């Protein structure tokens, strides 16, 4: 979309500084240190509310658990068929269906981060019950989410590295709406309340571990745009329906069907838990909700307070000093329009044709370092308009050659040019001040106390750290040797 028209659209939401909702605060509390009893109770209340809200929603699970394997096979066949149709369309010259440009793809990575950064957490509460052989397969699934303690296989760590490779913060900088924290919050609530919500945990796992079409297409298009798809392709392989998490999830339901009590009540609770996997903002909503003009505006509004007062008074646009323009974020739509009107920004042209871009990039650029790599990509693609569909990275030298297909991430990786974000080989545990202290503490513990210390370090907020990885390795060895 040309910048000139995108900017004229009102964007009131971006103009308001976002206040964190109570739900978002609960997400962060559950993702931090082990929560106290009161916080766990609040998490349980939230789950009950969500279960009520989703109770009437459609669910494609079969009527009986005995049909689960047939259901899984049919779902997998449907996904395979639709993916084959997607590939045929692309091979016939069709455009990407998800990501219009590189900024769009990076925005997606950022927007789904609150969910991806707690990946696997819904199963955490089962780790302390690993001795129950009926639950052990689900504990295995949790350990696989944690990469069995290998840094290059831990899903959350992989995602954190993917974000870092593109200058996207894994911390909550307030730029994402509260709604994007809802799915991750559900997962964290299950993590800390497994005892009371065991059927729902099993049902959530069943629904969440099935391979969705969007995972395949996302992987394909990220790779095409030169962005490491490993986090996503890893899920295509580990969730496979033949022997992976998708099958294990079905097996777990059948293995855990009650022999005492009412299996139907259990099954209905499994179905209710499965519905929670669809709660919150879905992948397609995130992708379809991207508006590059609104994102540029949000970035400028976020920068305005820091930029106000940082410019000389002779820096002027449309007769007004930059300091005055940046005095309030509300002026940003008019400021961006003024940049276009005064030709500081040239819409629908190579970025270097805009004087504004040359302030950000190049030899002795006066504003070098003001914008993060992600923000530069958004501005870059916004300036280039439709041409940005070629996927050119903001720091690529020269104009992209339109006549040649750009190399995919995998092609770059094969040529050793993939840069940060490339999946690395197995790594040794890094030096970290917490690891010796943790190991010293473990030496003083035995039996159930030692097991509890390991499980505590495998919590969603810690398992991806060096201590968490070490704890996962030890837990694996000691519980499943
Ligand atoms: Fe995962």
PDB file of C-alpha atoms in Angstrom, residues 323-481:
ATOM      1  CA  UNK A 323      11.187  19.021  18.318  1.00  0.00           C
ATOM      2  CA  UNK A 324       7.753  20.621  18.009  1.00  0.00           C
ATOM      3  CA  UNK A 325       6.492  17.855  15.741  1.00  0.00           C
ATOM      4  CA  UNK A 326       7.628  15.243  18.273  1.00  0.00           C
ATOM      5  CA  UNK A 327       6.152  17.079  21.274  1.00  0.00           C
ATOM      6  CA  UNK A 328       3.076  14.819  21.285  1.00  0.00           C
ATOM      7  CA  UNK A 329       2.532  11.404  19.681  1.00  0.00           C
ATOM      8  CA  UNK A 330      -0.854  12.624  18.428  1.00  0.00           C
ATOM      9  CA  UNK A 331       0.932  14.773  15.845  1.00  0.00           C
ATOM     10  CA  UNK A 332       2.578  11.793  14.160  1.00  0.00           C
ATOM     11  CA  UNK A 333      -0.022  11.260  11.396  1.00  0.00           C
ATOM     12  CA  UNK A 334       0.362  14.919  10.374  1.00  0.00           C
ATOM     13  CA  UNK A 335       4.145  14.711  10.731  1.00  0.00           C
ATOM     14  CA  UNK A 336       4.357  11.693   8.441  1.00  0.00           C
ATOM     15  CA  UNK A 337       2.115  13.425   5.934  1.00  0.00           C
ATOM     16  CA  UNK A 338       4.360  16.499   6.133  1.00  0.00           C
ATOM     17  CA  UNK A 339       7.396  14.305   5.415  1.00  0.00           C
ATOM     18  CA  UNK A 340       5.639  13.104   2.253  1.00  0.00           C
ATOM     19  CA  UNK A 341       4.467  16.587   1.212  1.00  0.00           C
ATOM     20  CA  UNK A 342       7.973  18.052   1.602  1.00  0.00           C
ATOM     21  CA  UNK A 343       9.534  15.085  -0.289  1.00  0.00           C
ATOM     22  CA  UNK A 344      11.531  13.851   2.697  1.00  0.00           C
ATOM     23  CA  UNK A 345       9.621  10.662   2.065  1.00  0.00           C
ATOM     24  CA  UNK A 346       9.124   9.483  -1.514  1.00  0.00           C
ATOM     25  CA  UNK A 347       6.376   6.870  -1.616  1.00  0.00           C
ATOM     26  CA  UNK A 348       6.590   3.811  -3.837  1.00  0.00           C
ATOM     27  CA  UNK A 349      10.240   4.284  -4.685  1.00  0.00           C
ATOM     28  CA  UNK A 350      13.489   2.614  -3.623  1.00  0.00           C
ATOM     29  CA  UNK A 351      14.147   3.551   0.003  1.00  0.00           C
ATOM     30  CA  UNK A 352      17.405   5.375  -0.766  1.00  0.00           C
ATOM     31  CA  UNK A 353      15.449   7.897  -2.825  1.00  0.00           C
ATOM     32  CA  UNK A 354      13.895   9.233   0.387  1.00  0.00           C
ATOM     33  CA  UNK A 355      16.069  11.770   2.221  1.00  0.00           C
ATOM     34  CA  UNK A 356      14.487  10.519   5.424  1.00  0.00           C
ATOM     35  CA  UNK A 357      15.834   6.988   4.788  1.00  0.00           C
ATOM     36  CA  UNK A 358      19.305   8.390   4.128  1.00  0.00           C
ATOM     37  CA  UNK A 359      19.207   9.889   7.650  1.00  0.00           C
ATOM     38  CA  UNK A 360      18.719   6.366   8.990  1.00  0.00           C
ATOM     39  CA  UNK A 361      21.088   4.444   6.763  1.00  0.00           C
ATOM     40  CA  UNK A 362      24.363   4.905   4.969  1.00  0.00           C
ATOM     41  CA  UNK A 363      27.645   6.723   5.530  1.00  0.00           C
ATOM     42  CA  UNK A 364      27.455   9.125   8.478  1.00  0.00           C
ATOM     43  CA  UNK A 365      23.675   8.799   8.691  1.00  0.00           C
ATOM     44  CA  UNK A 366      22.614  11.326  11.351  1.00  0.00           C
ATOM     45  CA  UNK A 367      19.945   9.046  12.832  1.00  0.00           C
ATOM     46  CA  UNK A 368      21.926   5.803  12.700  1.00  0.00           C
ATOM     47  CA  UNK A 369      20.870   3.441  15.503  1.00  0.00           C
ATOM     48  CA  UNK A 370      17.620   5.251  16.362  1.00  0.00           C
ATOM     49  CA  UNK A 371      15.445   2.467  14.917  1.00  0.00           C
ATOM     50  CA  UNK A 372      15.805  -1.269  15.593  1.00  0.00           C
ATOM     51  CA  UNK A 373      16.378  -3.681  12.689  1.00  0.00           C
ATOM     52  CA  UNK A 374      12.679  -4.643  12.810  1.00  0.00           C
ATOM     53  CA  UNK A 375      11.585  -1.001  12.744  1.00  0.00           C
ATOM     54  CA  UNK A 376      13.950  -0.279   9.838  1.00  0.00           C
ATOM     55  CA  UNK A 377      12.418  -3.172   7.894  1.00  0.00           C
ATOM     56  CA  UNK A 378       8.926  -1.789   8.454  1.00  0.00           C
ATOM     57  CA  UNK A 379       9.934   1.726   7.352  1.00  0.00           C
ATOM     58  CA  UNK A 380      11.876   0.315   4.403  1.00  0.00           C
ATOM     59  CA  UNK A 381       8.944  -1.782   3.136  1.00  0.00           C
ATOM     60  CA  UNK A 382       6.491   1.056   3.738  1.00  0.00           C
ATOM     61  CA  UNK A 383       8.629   3.377   1.603  1.00  0.00           C
ATOM     62  CA  UNK A 384       8.927   0.833  -1.198  1.00  0.00           C
ATOM     63  CA  UNK A 385       5.209   0.066  -1.349  1.00  0.00           C
ATOM     64  CA  UNK A 386       4.267  -2.824  -3.612  1.00  0.00           C
ATOM     65  CA  UNK A 387       7.880  -3.379  -4.671  1.00  0.00           C
ATOM     66  CA  UNK A 388       8.577  -4.612  -1.138  1.00  0.00           C
ATOM     67  CA  UNK A 389       6.809  -7.834  -2.084  1.00  0.00           C
ATOM     68  CA  UNK A 390      10.208  -8.958  -3.436  1.00  0.00           C
ATOM     69  CA  UNK A 391      11.225  -9.517   0.209  1.00  0.00           C
ATOM     70  CA  UNK A 392      14.316  -7.323   0.072  1.00  0.00           C
ATOM     71  CA  UNK A 393      15.928  -6.911   3.501  1.00  0.00           C
ATOM     72  CA  UNK A 394      16.459  -3.327   4.702  1.00  0.00           C
ATOM     73  CA  UNK A 395      20.225  -3.815   4.837  1.00  0.00           C
ATOM     74  CA  UNK A 396      20.612  -5.539   1.479  1.00  0.00           C
ATOM     75  CA  UNK A 397      23.069  -3.713  -0.706  1.00  0.00           C
ATOM     76  CA  UNK A 398      21.638  -2.153  -3.836  1.00  0.00           C
ATOM     77  CA  UNK A 399      18.236  -2.644  -5.338  1.00  0.00           C
ATOM     78  CA  UNK A 400      16.835  -6.153  -5.517  1.00  0.00           C
ATOM     79  CA  UNK A 401      17.077  -7.723  -8.926  1.00  0.00           C
ATOM     80  CA  UNK A 402      13.442  -8.111  -9.895  1.00  0.00           C
ATOM     81  CA  UNK A 403      14.208 -10.558 -12.639  1.00  0.00           C
ATOM     82  CA  UNK A 404      15.811 -13.088 -10.315  1.00  0.00           C
ATOM     83  CA  UNK A 405      14.155 -15.101  -7.582  1.00  0.00           C
ATOM     84  CA  UNK A 406      15.634 -14.109  -4.240  1.00  0.00           C
ATOM     85  CA  UNK A 407      17.489 -16.900  -2.439  1.00  0.00           C
ATOM     86  CA  UNK A 408      15.499 -18.649   0.276  1.00  0.00           C
ATOM     87  CA  UNK A 409      16.804 -18.932   3.825  1.00  0.00           C
ATOM     88  CA  UNK A 410      17.801 -22.534   3.200  1.00  0.00           C
ATOM     89  CA  UNK A 411      19.720 -21.569   0.039  1.00  0.00           C
ATOM     90  CA  UNK A 412      21.552 -18.867   1.997  1.00  0.00           C
ATOM     91  CA  UNK A 413      22.264 -21.329   4.817  1.00  0.00           C
ATOM     92  CA  UNK A 414      23.726 -23.828   2.339  1.00  0.00           C
ATOM     93  CA  UNK A 415      25.954 -21.051   1.012  1.00  0.00           C
ATOM     94  CA  UNK A 416      26.950 -20.087   4.568  1.00  0.00           C
ATOM     95  CA  UNK A 417      25.353 -16.649   4.250  1.00  0.00           C
ATOM     96  CA  UNK A 418      22.280 -17.042   6.436  1.00  0.00           C
ATOM     97  CA  UNK A 419      23.631 -14.813   9.214  1.00  0.00           C
ATOM     98  CA  UNK A 420      22.083 -14.657  12.657  1.00  0.00           C
ATOM     99  CA  UNK A 421      19.102 -16.898  13.174  1.00  0.00           C
ATOM    100  CA  UNK A 422      20.586 -19.873  11.351  1.00  0.00           C
ATOM    101  CA  UNK A 423      19.967 -23.058  13.312  1.00  0.00           C
ATOM    102  CA  UNK A 424      23.187 -23.945  15.056  1.00  0.00           C
ATOM    103  CA  UNK A 425      24.741 -27.286  15.808  1.00  0.00           C
ATOM    104  CA  UNK A 426      24.450 -28.782  19.293  1.00  0.00           C
ATOM    105  CA  UNK A 427      25.956 -26.419  21.832  1.00  0.00           C
ATOM    106  CA  UNK A 428      27.663 -26.856  25.150  1.00  0.00           C
ATOM    107  CA  UNK A 429      25.995 -25.206  28.129  1.00  0.00           C
ATOM    108  CA  UNK A 430      27.195 -21.594  28.227  1.00  0.00           C
ATOM    109  CA  UNK A 431      29.050 -20.066  31.147  1.00  0.00           C
ATOM    110  CA  UNK A 432      26.481 -18.624  33.533  1.00  0.00           C
ATOM    111  CA  UNK A 433      26.741 -17.410  37.129  1.00  0.00           C
ATOM    112  CA  UNK A 434      23.604 -19.304  38.174  1.00  0.00           C
ATOM    113  CA  UNK A 435      24.687 -22.768  37.007  1.00  0.00           C
ATOM    114  CA  UNK A 436      27.427 -23.439  39.648  1.00  0.00           C
ATOM    115  CA  UNK A 437      25.149 -22.136  42.429  1.00  0.00           C
ATOM    116  CA  UNK A 438      22.282 -24.324  41.187  1.00  0.00           C
ATOM    117  CA  UNK A 439      24.504 -27.407  40.967  1.00  0.00           C
ATOM    118  CA  UNK A 440      25.901 -26.735  44.445  1.00  0.00           C
ATOM    119  CA  UNK A 441      22.363 -26.576  45.814  1.00  0.00           C
ATOM    120  CA  UNK A 442      21.453 -29.813  44.050  1.00  0.00           C
ATOM    121  CA  UNK A 443      24.413 -31.581  45.656  1.00  0.00           C
ATOM    122  CA  UNK A 444      22.840 -30.870  49.045  1.00  0.00           C
ATOM    123  CA  UNK A 445      19.482 -32.331  48.032  1.00  0.00           C
ATOM    124  CA  UNK A 446      18.325 -35.896  47.537  1.00  0.00           C
ATOM    125  CA  UNK A 447      15.194 -37.807  46.639  1.00  0.00           C
ATOM    126  CA  UNK A 448      11.984 -35.857  46.341  1.00  0.00           C
ATOM    127  CA  UNK A 449      13.634 -32.544  47.310  1.00  0.00           C
ATOM    128  CA  UNK A 450      16.138 -32.865  44.499  1.00  0.00           C
ATOM    129  CA  UNK A 451      13.373 -33.832  42.065  1.00  0.00           C
ATOM    130  CA  UNK A 452      11.325 -30.809  43.168  1.00  0.00           C
ATOM    131  CA  UNK A 453      14.307 -28.488  42.620  1.00  0.00           C
ATOM    132  CA  UNK A 454      14.767 -29.845  39.094  1.00  0.00           C
ATOM    133  CA  UNK A 455      11.064 -29.489  38.303  1.00  0.00           C
ATOM    134  CA  UNK A 456      11.058 -25.915  39.661  1.00  0.00           C
ATOM    135  CA  UNK A 457      13.910 -24.994  37.284  1.00  0.00           C
ATOM    136  CA  UNK A 458      11.973 -26.492  34.356  1.00  0.00           C
ATOM    137  CA  UNK A 459       9.099 -24.035  34.798  1.00  0.00           C
ATOM    138  CA  UNK A 460       7.950 -22.030  31.732  1.00  0.00           C
ATOM    139  CA  UNK A 461       9.841 -18.921  32.839  1.00  0.00           C
ATOM    140  CA  UNK A 462      13.150 -20.679  33.442  1.00  0.00           C
ATOM    141  CA  UNK A 463      13.562 -23.857  31.393  1.00  0.00           C
ATOM    142  CA  UNK A 464      15.208 -21.987  28.509  1.00  0.00           C
ATOM    143  CA  UNK A 465      17.959 -20.472  30.706  1.00  0.00           C
ATOM    144  CA  UNK A 466      21.280 -22.303  31.315  1.00  0.00           C
ATOM    145  CA  UNK A 467      19.976 -23.453  34.717  1.00  0.00           C
ATOM    146  CA  UNK A 468      16.732 -24.651  33.166  1.00  0.00           C
ATOM    147  CA  UNK A 469      18.551 -26.521  30.416  1.00  0.00           C
ATOM    148  CA  UNK A 470      20.834 -28.179  32.982  1.00  0.00           C
ATOM    149  CA  UNK A 471      17.849 -29.114  35.139  1.00  0.00           C
ATOM    150  CA  UNK A 472      16.079 -30.611  32.121  1.00  0.00           C
ATOM    151  CA  UNK A 473      19.117 -32.728  31.228  1.00  0.00           C
ATOM    152  CA  UNK A 474      19.384 -34.031  34.807  1.00  0.00           C
ATOM    153  CA  UNK A 475      15.635 -34.640  35.101  1.00  0.00           C
ATOM    154  CA  UNK A 476      15.661 -36.603  31.835  1.00  0.00           C
ATOM    155  CA  UNK A 477      18.581 -38.703  32.977  1.00  0.00           C
ATOM    156  CA  UNK A 478      17.273 -39.332  36.476  1.00  0.00           C
ATOM    157  CA  UNK A 479      13.594 -39.938  35.686  1.00  0.00           C
ATOM    158  CA  UNK A 480      13.755 -41.678  32.333  1.00  0.00           C
ATOM    159  CA  UNK A 481      17.172 -43.364  32.265  1.00  0.00           C
TER     160      UNK A 481
END
